[in-house]
Coordinates of C-alpha atoms in Angstrom, one line a residue:
Chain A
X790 CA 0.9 -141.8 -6.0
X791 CA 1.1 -139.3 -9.0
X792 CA 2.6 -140.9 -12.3
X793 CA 3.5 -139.9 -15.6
X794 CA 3.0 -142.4 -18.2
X795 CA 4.9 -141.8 -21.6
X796 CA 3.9 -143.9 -24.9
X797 CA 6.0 -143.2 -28.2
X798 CA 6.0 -145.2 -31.6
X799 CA 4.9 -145.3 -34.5
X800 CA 1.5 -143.4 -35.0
X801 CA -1.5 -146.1 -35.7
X802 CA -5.3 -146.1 -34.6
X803 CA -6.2 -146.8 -31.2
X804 CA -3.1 -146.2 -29.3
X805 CA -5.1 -144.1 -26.3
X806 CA -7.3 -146.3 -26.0
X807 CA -5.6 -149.7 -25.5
X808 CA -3.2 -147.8 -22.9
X809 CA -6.1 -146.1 -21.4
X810 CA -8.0 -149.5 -21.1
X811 CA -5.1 -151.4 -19.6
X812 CA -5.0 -148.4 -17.0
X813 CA -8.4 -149.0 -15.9
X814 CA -8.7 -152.5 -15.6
X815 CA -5.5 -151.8 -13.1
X816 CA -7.7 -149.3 -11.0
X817 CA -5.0 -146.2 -12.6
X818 CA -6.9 -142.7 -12.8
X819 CA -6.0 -140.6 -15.6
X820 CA -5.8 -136.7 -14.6
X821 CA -4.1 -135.3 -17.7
X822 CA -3.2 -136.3 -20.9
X823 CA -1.4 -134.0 -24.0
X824 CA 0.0 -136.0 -26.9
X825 CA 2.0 -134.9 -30.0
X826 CA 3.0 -136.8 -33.2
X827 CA 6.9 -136.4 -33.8
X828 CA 8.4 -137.4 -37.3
X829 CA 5.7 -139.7 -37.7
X830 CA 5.8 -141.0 -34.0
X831 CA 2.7 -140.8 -32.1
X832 CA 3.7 -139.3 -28.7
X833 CA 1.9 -139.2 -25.1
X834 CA 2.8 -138.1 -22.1
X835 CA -0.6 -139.1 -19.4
X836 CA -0.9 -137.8 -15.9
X837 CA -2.4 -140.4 -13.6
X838 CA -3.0 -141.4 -10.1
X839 CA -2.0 -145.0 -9.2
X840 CA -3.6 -144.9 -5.6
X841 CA -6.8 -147.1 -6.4
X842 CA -4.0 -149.4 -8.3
X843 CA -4.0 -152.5 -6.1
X844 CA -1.0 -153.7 -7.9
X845 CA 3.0 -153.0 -6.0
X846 CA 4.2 -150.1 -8.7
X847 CA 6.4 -152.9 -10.3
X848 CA 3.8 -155.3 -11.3
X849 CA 2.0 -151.9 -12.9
X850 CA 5.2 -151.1 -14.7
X851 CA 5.8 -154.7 -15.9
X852 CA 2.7 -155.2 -17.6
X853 CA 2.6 -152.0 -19.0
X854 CA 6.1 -153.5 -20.7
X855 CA 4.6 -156.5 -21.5
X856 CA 1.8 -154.8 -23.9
X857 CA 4.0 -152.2 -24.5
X858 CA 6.0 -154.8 -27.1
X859 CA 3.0 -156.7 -28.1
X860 CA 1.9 -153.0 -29.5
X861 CA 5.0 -152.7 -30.7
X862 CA 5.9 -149.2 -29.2
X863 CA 7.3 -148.1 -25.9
X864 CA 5.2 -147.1 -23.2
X865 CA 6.9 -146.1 -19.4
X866 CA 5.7 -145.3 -16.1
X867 CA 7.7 -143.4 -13.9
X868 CA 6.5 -141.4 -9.9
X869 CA 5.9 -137.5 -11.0
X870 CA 8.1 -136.4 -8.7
X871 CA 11.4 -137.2 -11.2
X872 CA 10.0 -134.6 -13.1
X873 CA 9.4 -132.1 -10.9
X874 CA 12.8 -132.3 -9.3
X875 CA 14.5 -132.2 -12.8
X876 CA 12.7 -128.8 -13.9
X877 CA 11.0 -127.1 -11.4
X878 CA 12.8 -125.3 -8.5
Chain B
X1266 CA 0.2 -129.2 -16.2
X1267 CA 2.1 -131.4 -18.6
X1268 CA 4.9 -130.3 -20.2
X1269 CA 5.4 -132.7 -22.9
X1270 CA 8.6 -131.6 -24.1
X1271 CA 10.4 -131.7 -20.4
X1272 CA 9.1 -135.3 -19.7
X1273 CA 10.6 -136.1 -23.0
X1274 CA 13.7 -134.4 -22.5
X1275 CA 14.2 -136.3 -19.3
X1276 CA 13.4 -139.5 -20.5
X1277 CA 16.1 -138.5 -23.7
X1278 CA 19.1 -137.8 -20.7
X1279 CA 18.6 -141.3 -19.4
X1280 CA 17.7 -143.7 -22.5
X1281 CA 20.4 -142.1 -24.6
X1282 CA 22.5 -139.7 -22.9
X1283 CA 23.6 -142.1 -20.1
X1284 CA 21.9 -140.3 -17.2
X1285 CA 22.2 -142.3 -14.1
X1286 CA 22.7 -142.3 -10.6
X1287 CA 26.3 -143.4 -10.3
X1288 CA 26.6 -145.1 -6.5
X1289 CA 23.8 -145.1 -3.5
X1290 CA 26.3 -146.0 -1.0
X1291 CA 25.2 -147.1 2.9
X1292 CA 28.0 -145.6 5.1
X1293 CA 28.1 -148.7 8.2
X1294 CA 30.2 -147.5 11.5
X1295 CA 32.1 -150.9 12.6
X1296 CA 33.3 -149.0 15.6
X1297 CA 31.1 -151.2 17.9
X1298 CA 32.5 -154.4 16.7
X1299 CA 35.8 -154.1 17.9
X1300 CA 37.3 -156.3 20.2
X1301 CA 40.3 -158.7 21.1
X1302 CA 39.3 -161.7 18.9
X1303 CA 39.8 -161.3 15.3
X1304 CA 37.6 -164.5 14.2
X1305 CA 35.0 -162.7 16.7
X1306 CA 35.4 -159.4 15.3
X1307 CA 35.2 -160.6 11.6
X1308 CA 32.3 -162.0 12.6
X1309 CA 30.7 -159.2 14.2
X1310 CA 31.5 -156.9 11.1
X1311 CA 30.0 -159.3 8.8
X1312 CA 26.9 -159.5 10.7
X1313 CA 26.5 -155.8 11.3
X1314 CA 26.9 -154.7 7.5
X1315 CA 24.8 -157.8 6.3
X1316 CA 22.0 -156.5 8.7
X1317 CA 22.5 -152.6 8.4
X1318 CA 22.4 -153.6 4.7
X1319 CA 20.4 -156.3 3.8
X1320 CA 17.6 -154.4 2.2
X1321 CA 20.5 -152.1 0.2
X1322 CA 19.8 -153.7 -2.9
X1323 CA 16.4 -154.4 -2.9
X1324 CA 15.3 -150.9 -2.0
X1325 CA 17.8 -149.5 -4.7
X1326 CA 15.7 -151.5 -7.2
X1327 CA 12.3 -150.2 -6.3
X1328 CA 13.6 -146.9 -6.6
X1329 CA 15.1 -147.6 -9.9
X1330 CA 11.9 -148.8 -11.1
X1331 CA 9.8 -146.0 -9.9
X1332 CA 11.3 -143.2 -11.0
X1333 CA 12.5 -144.8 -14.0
X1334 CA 16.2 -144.0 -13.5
X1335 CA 19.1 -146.7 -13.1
X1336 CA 21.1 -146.7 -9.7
X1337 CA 23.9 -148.3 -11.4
X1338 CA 26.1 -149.3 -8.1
X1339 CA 25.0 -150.2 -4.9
X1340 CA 27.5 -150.0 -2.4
X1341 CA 28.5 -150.2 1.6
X1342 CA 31.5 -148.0 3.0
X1343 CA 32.7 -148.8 6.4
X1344 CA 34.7 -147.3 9.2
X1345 CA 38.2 -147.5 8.4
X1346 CA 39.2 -151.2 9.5
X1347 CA 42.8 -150.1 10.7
X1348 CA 40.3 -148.7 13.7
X1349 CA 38.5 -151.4 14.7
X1350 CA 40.8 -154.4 14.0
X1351 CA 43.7 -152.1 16.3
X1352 CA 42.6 -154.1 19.6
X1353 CA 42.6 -157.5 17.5
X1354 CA 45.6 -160.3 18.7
X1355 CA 46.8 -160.4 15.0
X1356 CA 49.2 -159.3 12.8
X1357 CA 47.4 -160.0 9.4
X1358 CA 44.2 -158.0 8.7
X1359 CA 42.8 -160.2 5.9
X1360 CA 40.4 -162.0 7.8
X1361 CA 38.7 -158.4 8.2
X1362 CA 38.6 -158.2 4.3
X1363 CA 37.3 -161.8 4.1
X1364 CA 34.6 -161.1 6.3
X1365 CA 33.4 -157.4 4.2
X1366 CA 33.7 -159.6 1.3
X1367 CA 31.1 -162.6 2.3
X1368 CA 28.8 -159.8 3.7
X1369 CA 29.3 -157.4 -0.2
X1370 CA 28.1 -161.7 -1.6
X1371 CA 25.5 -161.5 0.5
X1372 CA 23.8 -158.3 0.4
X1373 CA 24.7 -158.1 -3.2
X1374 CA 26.9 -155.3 -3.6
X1375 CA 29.3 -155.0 -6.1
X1376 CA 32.1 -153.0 -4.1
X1377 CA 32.7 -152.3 -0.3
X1378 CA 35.0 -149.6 0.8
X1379 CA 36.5 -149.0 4.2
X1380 CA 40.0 -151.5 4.0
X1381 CA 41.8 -148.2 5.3
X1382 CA 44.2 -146.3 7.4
X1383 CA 44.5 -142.7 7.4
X1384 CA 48.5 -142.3 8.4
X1385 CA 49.2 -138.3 7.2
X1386 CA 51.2 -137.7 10.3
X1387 CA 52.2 -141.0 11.3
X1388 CA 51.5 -145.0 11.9
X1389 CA 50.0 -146.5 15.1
X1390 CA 50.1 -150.4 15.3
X1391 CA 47.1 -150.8 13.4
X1392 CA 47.5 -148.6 10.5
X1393 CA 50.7 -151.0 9.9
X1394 CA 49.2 -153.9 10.1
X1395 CA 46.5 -153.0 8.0
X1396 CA 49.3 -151.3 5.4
X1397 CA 50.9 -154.6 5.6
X1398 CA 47.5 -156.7 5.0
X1399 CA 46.2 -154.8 2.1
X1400 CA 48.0 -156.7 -0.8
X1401 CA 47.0 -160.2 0.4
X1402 CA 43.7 -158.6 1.4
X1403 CA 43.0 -157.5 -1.9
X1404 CA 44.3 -160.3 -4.2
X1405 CA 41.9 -162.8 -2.1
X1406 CA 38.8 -160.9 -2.1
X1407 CA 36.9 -159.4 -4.9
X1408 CA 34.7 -156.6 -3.4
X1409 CA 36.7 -155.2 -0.6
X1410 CA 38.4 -151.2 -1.6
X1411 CA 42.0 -150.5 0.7
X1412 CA 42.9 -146.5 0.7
X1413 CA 45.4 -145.3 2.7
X1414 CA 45.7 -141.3 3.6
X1415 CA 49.2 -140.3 3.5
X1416 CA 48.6 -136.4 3.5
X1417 CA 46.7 -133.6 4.8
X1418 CA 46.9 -129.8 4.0
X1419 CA 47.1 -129.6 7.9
X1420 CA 49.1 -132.3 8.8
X1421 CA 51.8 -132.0 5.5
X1422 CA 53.0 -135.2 3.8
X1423 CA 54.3 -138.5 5.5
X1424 CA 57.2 -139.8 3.5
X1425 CA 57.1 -143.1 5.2
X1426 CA 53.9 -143.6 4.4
X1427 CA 54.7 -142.5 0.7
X1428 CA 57.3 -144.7 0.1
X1429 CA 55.8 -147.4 1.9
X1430 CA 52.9 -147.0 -0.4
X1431 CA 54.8 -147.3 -3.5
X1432 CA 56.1 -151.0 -2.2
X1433 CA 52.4 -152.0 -1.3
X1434 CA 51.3 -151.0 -5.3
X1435 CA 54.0 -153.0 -6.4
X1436 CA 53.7 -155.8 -4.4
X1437 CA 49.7 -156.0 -4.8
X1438 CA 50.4 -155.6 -8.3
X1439 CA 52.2 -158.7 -8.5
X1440 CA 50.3 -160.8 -6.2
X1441 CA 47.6 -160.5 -9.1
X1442 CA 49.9 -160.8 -12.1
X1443 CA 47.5 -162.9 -14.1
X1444 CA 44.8 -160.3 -14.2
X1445 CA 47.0 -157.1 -14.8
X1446 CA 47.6 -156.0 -11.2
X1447 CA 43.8 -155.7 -10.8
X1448 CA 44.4 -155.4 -6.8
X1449 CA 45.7 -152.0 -7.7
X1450 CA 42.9 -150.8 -9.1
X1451 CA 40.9 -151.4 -5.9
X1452 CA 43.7 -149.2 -4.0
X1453 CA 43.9 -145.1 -3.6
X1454 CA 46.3 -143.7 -1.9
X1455 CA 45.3 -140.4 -0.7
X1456 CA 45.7 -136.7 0.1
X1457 CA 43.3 -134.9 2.0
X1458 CA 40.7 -137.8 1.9
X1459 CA 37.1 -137.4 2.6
X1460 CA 35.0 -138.7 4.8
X1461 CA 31.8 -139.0 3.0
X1462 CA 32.6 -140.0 -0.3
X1463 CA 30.1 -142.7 -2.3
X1464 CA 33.0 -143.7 -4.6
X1465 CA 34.9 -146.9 -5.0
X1466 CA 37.5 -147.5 -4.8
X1467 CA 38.2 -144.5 -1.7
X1468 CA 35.0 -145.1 0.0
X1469 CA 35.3 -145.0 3.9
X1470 CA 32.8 -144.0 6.7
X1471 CA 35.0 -141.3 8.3
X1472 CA 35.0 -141.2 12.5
X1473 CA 33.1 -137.7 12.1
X1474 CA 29.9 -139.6 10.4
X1475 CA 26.8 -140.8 12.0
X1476 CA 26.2 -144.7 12.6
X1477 CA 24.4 -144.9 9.1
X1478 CA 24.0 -142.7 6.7
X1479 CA 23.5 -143.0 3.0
X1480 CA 25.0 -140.8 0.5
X1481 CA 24.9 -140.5 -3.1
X1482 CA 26.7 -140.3 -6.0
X1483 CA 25.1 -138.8 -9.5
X1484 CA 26.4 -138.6 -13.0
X1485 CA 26.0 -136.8 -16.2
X1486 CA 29.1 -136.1 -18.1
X1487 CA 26.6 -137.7 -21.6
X1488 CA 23.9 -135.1 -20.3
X1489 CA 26.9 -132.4 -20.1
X1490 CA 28.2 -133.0 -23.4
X1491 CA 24.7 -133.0 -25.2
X1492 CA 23.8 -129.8 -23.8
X1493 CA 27.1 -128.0 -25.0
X1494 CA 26.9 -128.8 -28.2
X1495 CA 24.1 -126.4 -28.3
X1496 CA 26.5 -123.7 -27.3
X1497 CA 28.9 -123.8 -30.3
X1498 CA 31.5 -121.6 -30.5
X1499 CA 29.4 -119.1 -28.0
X1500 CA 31.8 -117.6 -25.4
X1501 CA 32.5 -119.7 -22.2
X1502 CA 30.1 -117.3 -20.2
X1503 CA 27.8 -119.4 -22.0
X1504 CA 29.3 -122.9 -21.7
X1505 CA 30.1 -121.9 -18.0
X1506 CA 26.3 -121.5 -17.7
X1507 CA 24.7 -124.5 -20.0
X1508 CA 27.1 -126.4 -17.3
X1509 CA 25.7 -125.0 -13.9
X1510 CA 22.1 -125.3 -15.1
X1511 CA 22.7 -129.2 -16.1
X1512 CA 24.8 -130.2 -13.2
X1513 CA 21.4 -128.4 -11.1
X1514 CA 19.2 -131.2 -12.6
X1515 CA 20.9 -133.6 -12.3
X1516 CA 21.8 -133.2 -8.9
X1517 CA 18.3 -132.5 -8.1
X1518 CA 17.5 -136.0 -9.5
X1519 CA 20.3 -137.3 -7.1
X1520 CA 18.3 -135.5 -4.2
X1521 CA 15.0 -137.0 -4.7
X1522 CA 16.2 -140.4 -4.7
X1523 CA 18.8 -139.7 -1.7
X1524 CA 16.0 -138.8 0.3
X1525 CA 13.4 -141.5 -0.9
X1526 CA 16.3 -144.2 -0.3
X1527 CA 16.9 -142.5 3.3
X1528 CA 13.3 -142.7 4.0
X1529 CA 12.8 -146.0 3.1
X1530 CA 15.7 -147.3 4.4
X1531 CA 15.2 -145.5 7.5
X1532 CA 19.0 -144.2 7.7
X1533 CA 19.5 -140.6 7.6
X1534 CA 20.3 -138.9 4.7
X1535 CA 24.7 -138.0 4.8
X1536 CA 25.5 -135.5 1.1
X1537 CA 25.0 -136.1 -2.7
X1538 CA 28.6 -135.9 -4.4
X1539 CA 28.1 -133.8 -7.4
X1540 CA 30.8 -135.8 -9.6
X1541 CA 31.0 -136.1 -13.3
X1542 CA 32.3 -139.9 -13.2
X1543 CA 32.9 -141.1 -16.8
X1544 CA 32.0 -144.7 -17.7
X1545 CA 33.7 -146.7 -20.6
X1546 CA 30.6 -146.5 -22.4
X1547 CA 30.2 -144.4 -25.5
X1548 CA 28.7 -141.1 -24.9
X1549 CA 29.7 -140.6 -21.3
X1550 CA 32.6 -139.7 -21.0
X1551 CA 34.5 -136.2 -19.5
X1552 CA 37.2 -136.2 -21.8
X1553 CA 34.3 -135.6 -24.8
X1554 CA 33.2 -132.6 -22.9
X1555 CA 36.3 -131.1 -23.0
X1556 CA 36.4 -131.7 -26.5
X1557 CA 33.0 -130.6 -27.2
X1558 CA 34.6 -126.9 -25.7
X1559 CA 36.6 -127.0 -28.9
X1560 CA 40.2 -129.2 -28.4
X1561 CA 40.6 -131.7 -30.8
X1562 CA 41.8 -134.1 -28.5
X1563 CA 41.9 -134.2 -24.3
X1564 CA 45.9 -133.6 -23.8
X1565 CA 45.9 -131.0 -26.4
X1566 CA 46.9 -127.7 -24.6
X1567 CA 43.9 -125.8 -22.9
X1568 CA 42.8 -128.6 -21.3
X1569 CA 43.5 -127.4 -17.8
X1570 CA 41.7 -124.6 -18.1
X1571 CA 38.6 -126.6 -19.9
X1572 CA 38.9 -129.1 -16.7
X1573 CA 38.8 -126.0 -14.4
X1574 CA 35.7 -124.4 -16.1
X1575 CA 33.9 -127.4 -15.9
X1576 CA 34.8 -128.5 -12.6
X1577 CA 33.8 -125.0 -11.2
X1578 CA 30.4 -125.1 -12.9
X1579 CA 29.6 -128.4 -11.9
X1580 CA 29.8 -127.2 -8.1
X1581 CA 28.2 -124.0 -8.8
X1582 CA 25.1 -125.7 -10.6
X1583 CA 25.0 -128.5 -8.2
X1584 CA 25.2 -126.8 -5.1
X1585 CA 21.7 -125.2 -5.2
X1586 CA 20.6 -128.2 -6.4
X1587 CA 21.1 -130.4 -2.6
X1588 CA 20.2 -129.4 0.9
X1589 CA 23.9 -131.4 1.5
X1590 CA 26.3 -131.4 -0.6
X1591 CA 29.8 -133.4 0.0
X1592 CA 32.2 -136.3 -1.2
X1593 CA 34.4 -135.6 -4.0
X1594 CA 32.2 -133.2 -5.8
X1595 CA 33.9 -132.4 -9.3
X1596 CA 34.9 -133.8 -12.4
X1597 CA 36.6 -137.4 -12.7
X1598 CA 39.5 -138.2 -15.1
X1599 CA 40.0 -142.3 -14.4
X1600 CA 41.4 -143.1 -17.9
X1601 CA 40.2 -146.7 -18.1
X1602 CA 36.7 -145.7 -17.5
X1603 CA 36.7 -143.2 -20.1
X1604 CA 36.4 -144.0 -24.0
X1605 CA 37.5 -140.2 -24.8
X1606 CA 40.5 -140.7 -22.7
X1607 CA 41.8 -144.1 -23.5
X1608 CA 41.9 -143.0 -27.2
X1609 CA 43.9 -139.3 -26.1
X1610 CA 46.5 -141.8 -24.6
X1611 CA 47.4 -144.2 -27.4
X1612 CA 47.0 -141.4 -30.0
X1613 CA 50.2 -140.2 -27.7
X1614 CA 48.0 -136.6 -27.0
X1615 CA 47.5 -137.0 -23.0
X1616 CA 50.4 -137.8 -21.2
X1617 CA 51.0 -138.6 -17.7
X1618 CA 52.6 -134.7 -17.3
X1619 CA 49.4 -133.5 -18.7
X1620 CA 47.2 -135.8 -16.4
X1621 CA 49.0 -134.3 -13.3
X1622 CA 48.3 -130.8 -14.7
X1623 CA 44.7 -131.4 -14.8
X1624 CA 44.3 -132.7 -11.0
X1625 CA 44.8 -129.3 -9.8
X1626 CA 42.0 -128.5 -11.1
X1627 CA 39.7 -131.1 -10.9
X1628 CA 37.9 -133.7 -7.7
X1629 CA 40.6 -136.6 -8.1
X1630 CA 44.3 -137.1 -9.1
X1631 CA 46.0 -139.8 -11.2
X1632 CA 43.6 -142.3 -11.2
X1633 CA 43.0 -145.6 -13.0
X1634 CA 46.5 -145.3 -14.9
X1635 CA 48.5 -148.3 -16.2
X1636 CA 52.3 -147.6 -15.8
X1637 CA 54.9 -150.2 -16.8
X1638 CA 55.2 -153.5 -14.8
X1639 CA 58.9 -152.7 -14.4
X1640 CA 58.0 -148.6 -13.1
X1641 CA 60.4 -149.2 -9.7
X1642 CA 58.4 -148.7 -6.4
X1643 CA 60.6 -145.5 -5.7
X1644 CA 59.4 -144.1 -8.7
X1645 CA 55.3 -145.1 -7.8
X1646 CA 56.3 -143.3 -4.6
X1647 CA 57.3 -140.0 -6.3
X1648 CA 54.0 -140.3 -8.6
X1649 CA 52.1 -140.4 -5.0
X1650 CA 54.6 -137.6 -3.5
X1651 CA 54.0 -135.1 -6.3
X1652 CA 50.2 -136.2 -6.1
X1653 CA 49.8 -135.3 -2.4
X1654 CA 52.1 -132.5 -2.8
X1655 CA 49.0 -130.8 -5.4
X1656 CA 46.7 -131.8 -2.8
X1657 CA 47.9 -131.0 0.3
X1658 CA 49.3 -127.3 -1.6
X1659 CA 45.7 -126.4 -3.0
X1660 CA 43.7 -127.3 0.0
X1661 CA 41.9 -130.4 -2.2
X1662 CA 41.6 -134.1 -2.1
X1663 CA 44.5 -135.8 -4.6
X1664 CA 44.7 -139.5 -5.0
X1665 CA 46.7 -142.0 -7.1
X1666 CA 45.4 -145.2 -8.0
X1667 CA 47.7 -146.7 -10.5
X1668 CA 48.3 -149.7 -12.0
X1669 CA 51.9 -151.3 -12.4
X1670 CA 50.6 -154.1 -14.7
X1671 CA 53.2 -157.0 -14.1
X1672 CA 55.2 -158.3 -17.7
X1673 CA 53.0 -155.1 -19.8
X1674 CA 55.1 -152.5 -21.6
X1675 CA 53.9 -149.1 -23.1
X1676 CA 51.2 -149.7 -25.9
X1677 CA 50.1 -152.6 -24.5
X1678 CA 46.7 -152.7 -22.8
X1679 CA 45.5 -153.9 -19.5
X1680 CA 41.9 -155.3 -19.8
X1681 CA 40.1 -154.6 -16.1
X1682 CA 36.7 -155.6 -16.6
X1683 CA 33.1 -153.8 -16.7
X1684 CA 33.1 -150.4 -15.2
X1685 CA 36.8 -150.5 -14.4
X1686 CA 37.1 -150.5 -18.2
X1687 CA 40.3 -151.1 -20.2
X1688 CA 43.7 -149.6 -19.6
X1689 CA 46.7 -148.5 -22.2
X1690 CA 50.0 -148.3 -20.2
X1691 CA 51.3 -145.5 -20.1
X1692 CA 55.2 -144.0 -20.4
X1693 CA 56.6 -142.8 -16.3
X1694 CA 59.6 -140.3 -16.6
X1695 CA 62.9 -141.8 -17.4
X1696 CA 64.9 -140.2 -14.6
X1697 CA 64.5 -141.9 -10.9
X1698 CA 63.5 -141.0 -7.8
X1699 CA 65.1 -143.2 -5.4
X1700 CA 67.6 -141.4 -3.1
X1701 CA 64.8 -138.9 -2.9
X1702 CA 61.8 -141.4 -1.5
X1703 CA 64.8 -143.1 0.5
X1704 CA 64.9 -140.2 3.0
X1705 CA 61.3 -140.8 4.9
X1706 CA 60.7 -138.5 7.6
X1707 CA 58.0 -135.6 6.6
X1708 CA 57.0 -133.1 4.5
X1709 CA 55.4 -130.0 6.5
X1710 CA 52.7 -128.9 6.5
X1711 CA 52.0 -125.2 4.3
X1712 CA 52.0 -122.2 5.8
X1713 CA 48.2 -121.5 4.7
X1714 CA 47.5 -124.5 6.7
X1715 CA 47.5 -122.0 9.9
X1716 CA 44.4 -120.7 9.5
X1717 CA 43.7 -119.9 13.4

C-alpha cells in the first residue's frame, strides 16, 4: 500500500533521519520525499510503500505518534489514495 | 510526484477546518423479520442488525485511521418498522424500538433510524400503531430516530396525519420534560422523504433499496467558508464557483471511503449525500458561510438567495464528484447544531418567518428549532402544514423537527447535548391555527404533479 507520510515542527537537526530510521526498522520503503521549511517549521511530505511493513497499518501509525511527541513535532501517515481523490480527477 | 502544498492543504481542511465525513450509515432491510409474534419479531430485528452490523464500527475505525480522516457517526437505518411490525398481535410498537436500541448498544452506534411510517395518502393499521408508539418509543430508548411522511408532491398533503403529528410532538415533548423535550429532537415529520438518506434523525431504508447497502454522508461547511474568504467581494460568478470546486473534493473524499467501506464490508455501495451539515463547533457552521458572502448576520435580508447559491453549487460541484449521488444533498440549517445560527436567533436577526423562507431553497426545512412549551399542538400542526406545503409545491424534501421544550419560554435555552447542540426558543406567530388543522381530510396533490 502507497502512503504519504507528513512531519511538521519546528526545524532542528536530524529530523529525516530519525523518521526515515523508524521507517526502516518497520520494513516501510521510501519512494519520494520533498520537504520545505515554513515560518521556521521544518516540513516533509515522504512517499512510501508499506507493503514489506509487517505491522496492521494502525500499529505503523501509532508508533509513528508515539515518537512523533517524544520529537516533539507531528508526524502522520495516511493511504495515498486521500490525496489523489481530493485533487486529481 | 509529490505535491507538497496539496498534501498540506488537505491535511489543513481536516485538522482545522473541520473536514469530516459526517455519517457512514448501513441501510439493514427488516422486511424478512416480520411475523405474528412481536417478542419473536423484536428478536429477529435485533439479531439481524447486530449481525449485518457488527463489524460497522470497527471497520469505520480502520478507515478513519488510514486515510487519516474522522468518520464522525456511525450509523444503521432500517426498513420503516410500521412495515414489518404490521403482521405483529400488538397494539404498542415500543418493543420494536427496544429491540433497535439494544442492537445500536451493541454494535456501537450512536443513532439508528427507521422508527417510521410513511402516511402521505393515508394510515393502514400499522402506520397507526406505530404513530401511536413513537412517543413512548422514544422517551424509553436513546438511539432509536421515528419520522413519519405526511406528504408527497404526488400524493398532496394528509391533514390527519398533520394534525395528528402535531399531538405526537407535543406529547413526546412532555413525556421527556426533564431533558427539554429531547424525544423531539429524534423525530422529523416529513414531506417528500427520501429513501436513502444517511442522516439522523430521518434515516430510513426505503422499500425501493437493496437488502444492505451503505451510504454516506460528507461535510465541509469549515472547508466552504475558508475557501470564500479568498473570494472577497469578487462577484458571485466567483463564489458560485470556489463553492462547486470545494464541494467536488470533498465529495470525492466521501467516494473513496464509501467504496473502501463497501468493499470491506462486503455490502454494496447505495449514494453519497452531498450535504453541508453544520456542527456546534466553531468554524463549521453554514450560517458563517452565508456571512462570509457579505450579510452581517444569517436572517439579515439576502439570505435566501445566499442559501440558494450555495445550495445550487454544492450539487453542481458534488455531482461530478460521485458515481451515485442521493439522500438529502444540499445545505443544512438545524439551528442547535450551528454556532452561526444560534447567535442570529438570540441577537433577534433570524426569525422563524425567515427560517421557512430559506427551506425553499435549501435540502431540509425547520429543523432542530425550540418553540415555546406552551406553542398549542394545532399550532405545531400548521408549522408542519406550511412545511410540507413548500415541499410538496417545489417538488423537494421539507421536514420539521421541532422542539416544544416543556415549562421554557422565549430567550431561554434548551441544552440537547453533543452534536444535537444547544437550542434558544424561539417566538411561533401569535395568531392560531386551530379551526384550520381541525378540518383533516387532504390537501391535493399540485397540478405539476401530473407529469405522465
Amino acid at each position: 500500500m502507497r502512503a504519504i507520510v507528513t512531519v511538521v515542527g519546528r526545524d532542528r537537526v536530524g529530523i529525516i533521519a530519525e523518521v526515515s530510521a523508524l521507517l526502516s526498522r518497520s520494513g516501510v520503503n521510501i519512494l519520494d520525499i520533498t520537504q520545505t521549511v515554513l515560518q521556521d517549521y521544518f516540513t516533509m511530505a515522504m512517499l512510501v510503500d508499506t507493503s514489506g511493513c509487517p505491522k496492521p497499518f494502525a500499529e505503523l501509525a501509532d508508533e509513528l505518534d508515539a515518537r512523533a511527541s517524544e520529537m516533539g513535532v507531528s508526524i502522520r501517515i495516511q493511504r495515498e489514495d486521500i490525496f489523489d481523490a481530493m485533487h486529481k480527477i | 510526484m509529490l505535491n507538497i502544498n496539496e498534501i498540506l492543504e488537505t491535511n489543513e481542511m481536516i485538522n482545522r477546518q473541520h473536514l469530516d465525513i459526517r455519517t457512514v450509515t448501513m441501510g439493514i432491510s427488516l422486511r424478512d423479520c416480520a411475523g405474528e409474534d412481536a417478542v419473536r419479531v423484536a428478536g429477529k430485528i435485533y439479531d439481524k442488525v447486530t449481525k449485518k452490523a457488527e463489524n460497522l464500527v470497527k471497520i469505520g475505525g480502520e478507515i478513519e485511521r488510514e486515510f487519516g480522516i474522522p468518520i464522525v457517526n456511525k450509523r444503521v437505518s432500517v426498513t420503516p418498522i410500521s412495515l414489518v411490525a404490521e403482521s405483529c398481535d400488538t397494539e404498542d410498537y415500543t418493543i420494536f424500538a427496544e429491540a433497535l436500541d439494544r442492537a445500536a448498544h451493541e454494535i456501537g452506534v450512536n443513532f439508528v433510524g427507521g422508527f417510521t411510517a410513511l402516511v402521505h395518502k393515508g394510515f393502514t393499521v400499522g402506520d397507526t400503531r406505530l404513530i401511536r408508539s413513537i412517543p413512548r418509543a422514544l422517551a424509553e430508548t436513546e438511539r432509536v430516530c421515528a419520522s413519519v411522511n405526511v406528504a408527497t408532491t404526488r400524493a398532496g398533503i394528509n391533514m390527519d396525519a398533520v394534525r395528528l403529528m402535531g399531538e405526537i410532538i407535543k406529547e413526546s415533548a412532555e413525556l421527556t420534560a426533564a431533558t427539554g423535550g429531547f424525544a423531539c429532537a429524534k423525530l422529523v415529520v416529513f414531506a417528500n422523504a427520501v429513501e436513502d438518506n444517511p442522516f439522523m434523525a430521518g434515516a430510513f431504508h426505503g422499500v425501493g433499496e437493496p437488502e444492505c447497502v451503505i451510504n454516506v454522508g460528507v461535510s465541509g461547511p469549515g472547508v466552504v467558508k475558508v475557501a470564500l474568504e479568498a473570494a472577497k467581494g469578487q462577484p458571485f460568478d466567483v463564489v458560485a464557483d470556489t463553492i462547486k470546486k470545494t464541494a467536488f473534493r470533498v465529495t470525492r473524499m466521501g467516494q473513496l471511503v464509501a467504496r473502501e467501506a463497501s468493499l470491506r464490508l462486503g455490502v454494496p455501495f447505495g449514494i453519497v449525500d452531498l450535504s453541508l451539515a453544520p456542527t456546534p463547533a466553531a468554524g463549521d457552521s453554514v450560517a458563517d458561510i452565508l456571512e462570509e458572502m457579505g450579510l452581517t448576520s444569517v436572517g439579515a435580508h439576502g439570505t435566501t438567495a445566499a442559501l440558494a447559491l450555495l445550495n445550487d453549487a454544492v450539487k453542481k460541484g458534488g455531482v461530478m464528484a460521485s458515481s451515485h449521488v442521493g439522500g438529502l444533498s444540499g445545505a443544512f440549517i438545524p439551528v442547535s447544531e450551528d454556532a452561526g445560527m444560534i447567535r442570529a436567533v438570540q441577537s433577534g436577526v433570524l426569525t422563524i418567518e425567515k427560517l421557512e423562507a430559506m427551506t425553499c431553497v435549501c435540502s431540509v426545512g425547520l429543523d432542530m428549532i425550540a418553540v415555546p412549551g406552551d406553542t398549542p399542538a394545532s399550532t405545531l400542526s400548521a408549522i408542519i402544514a406550511d412545511e410540507a406545503a413548500i415541499g410538496v409545491v417545489n417538488n423537494k424534501t421539507t421536514a420539521v423537527r421541532v422542539i416544544p421544550a416543556p415549562g421554557r419560554v422565549v430567550g431561554d435555552i434548551v441544552d440537547l447535548g453533543g452534536l444535537l447542540g444547544t437550542a434558544p426558543v424561539m417566538p411561533v406567530s401569535g395568531g392560531g391555527s386551530a379551526d384550520f388543522i381541525a378540518r383533516g381530510g387532504r390537501i391535493p396533490a399540485p397540478l405539476h404533479s401530473l407529469r405522465n
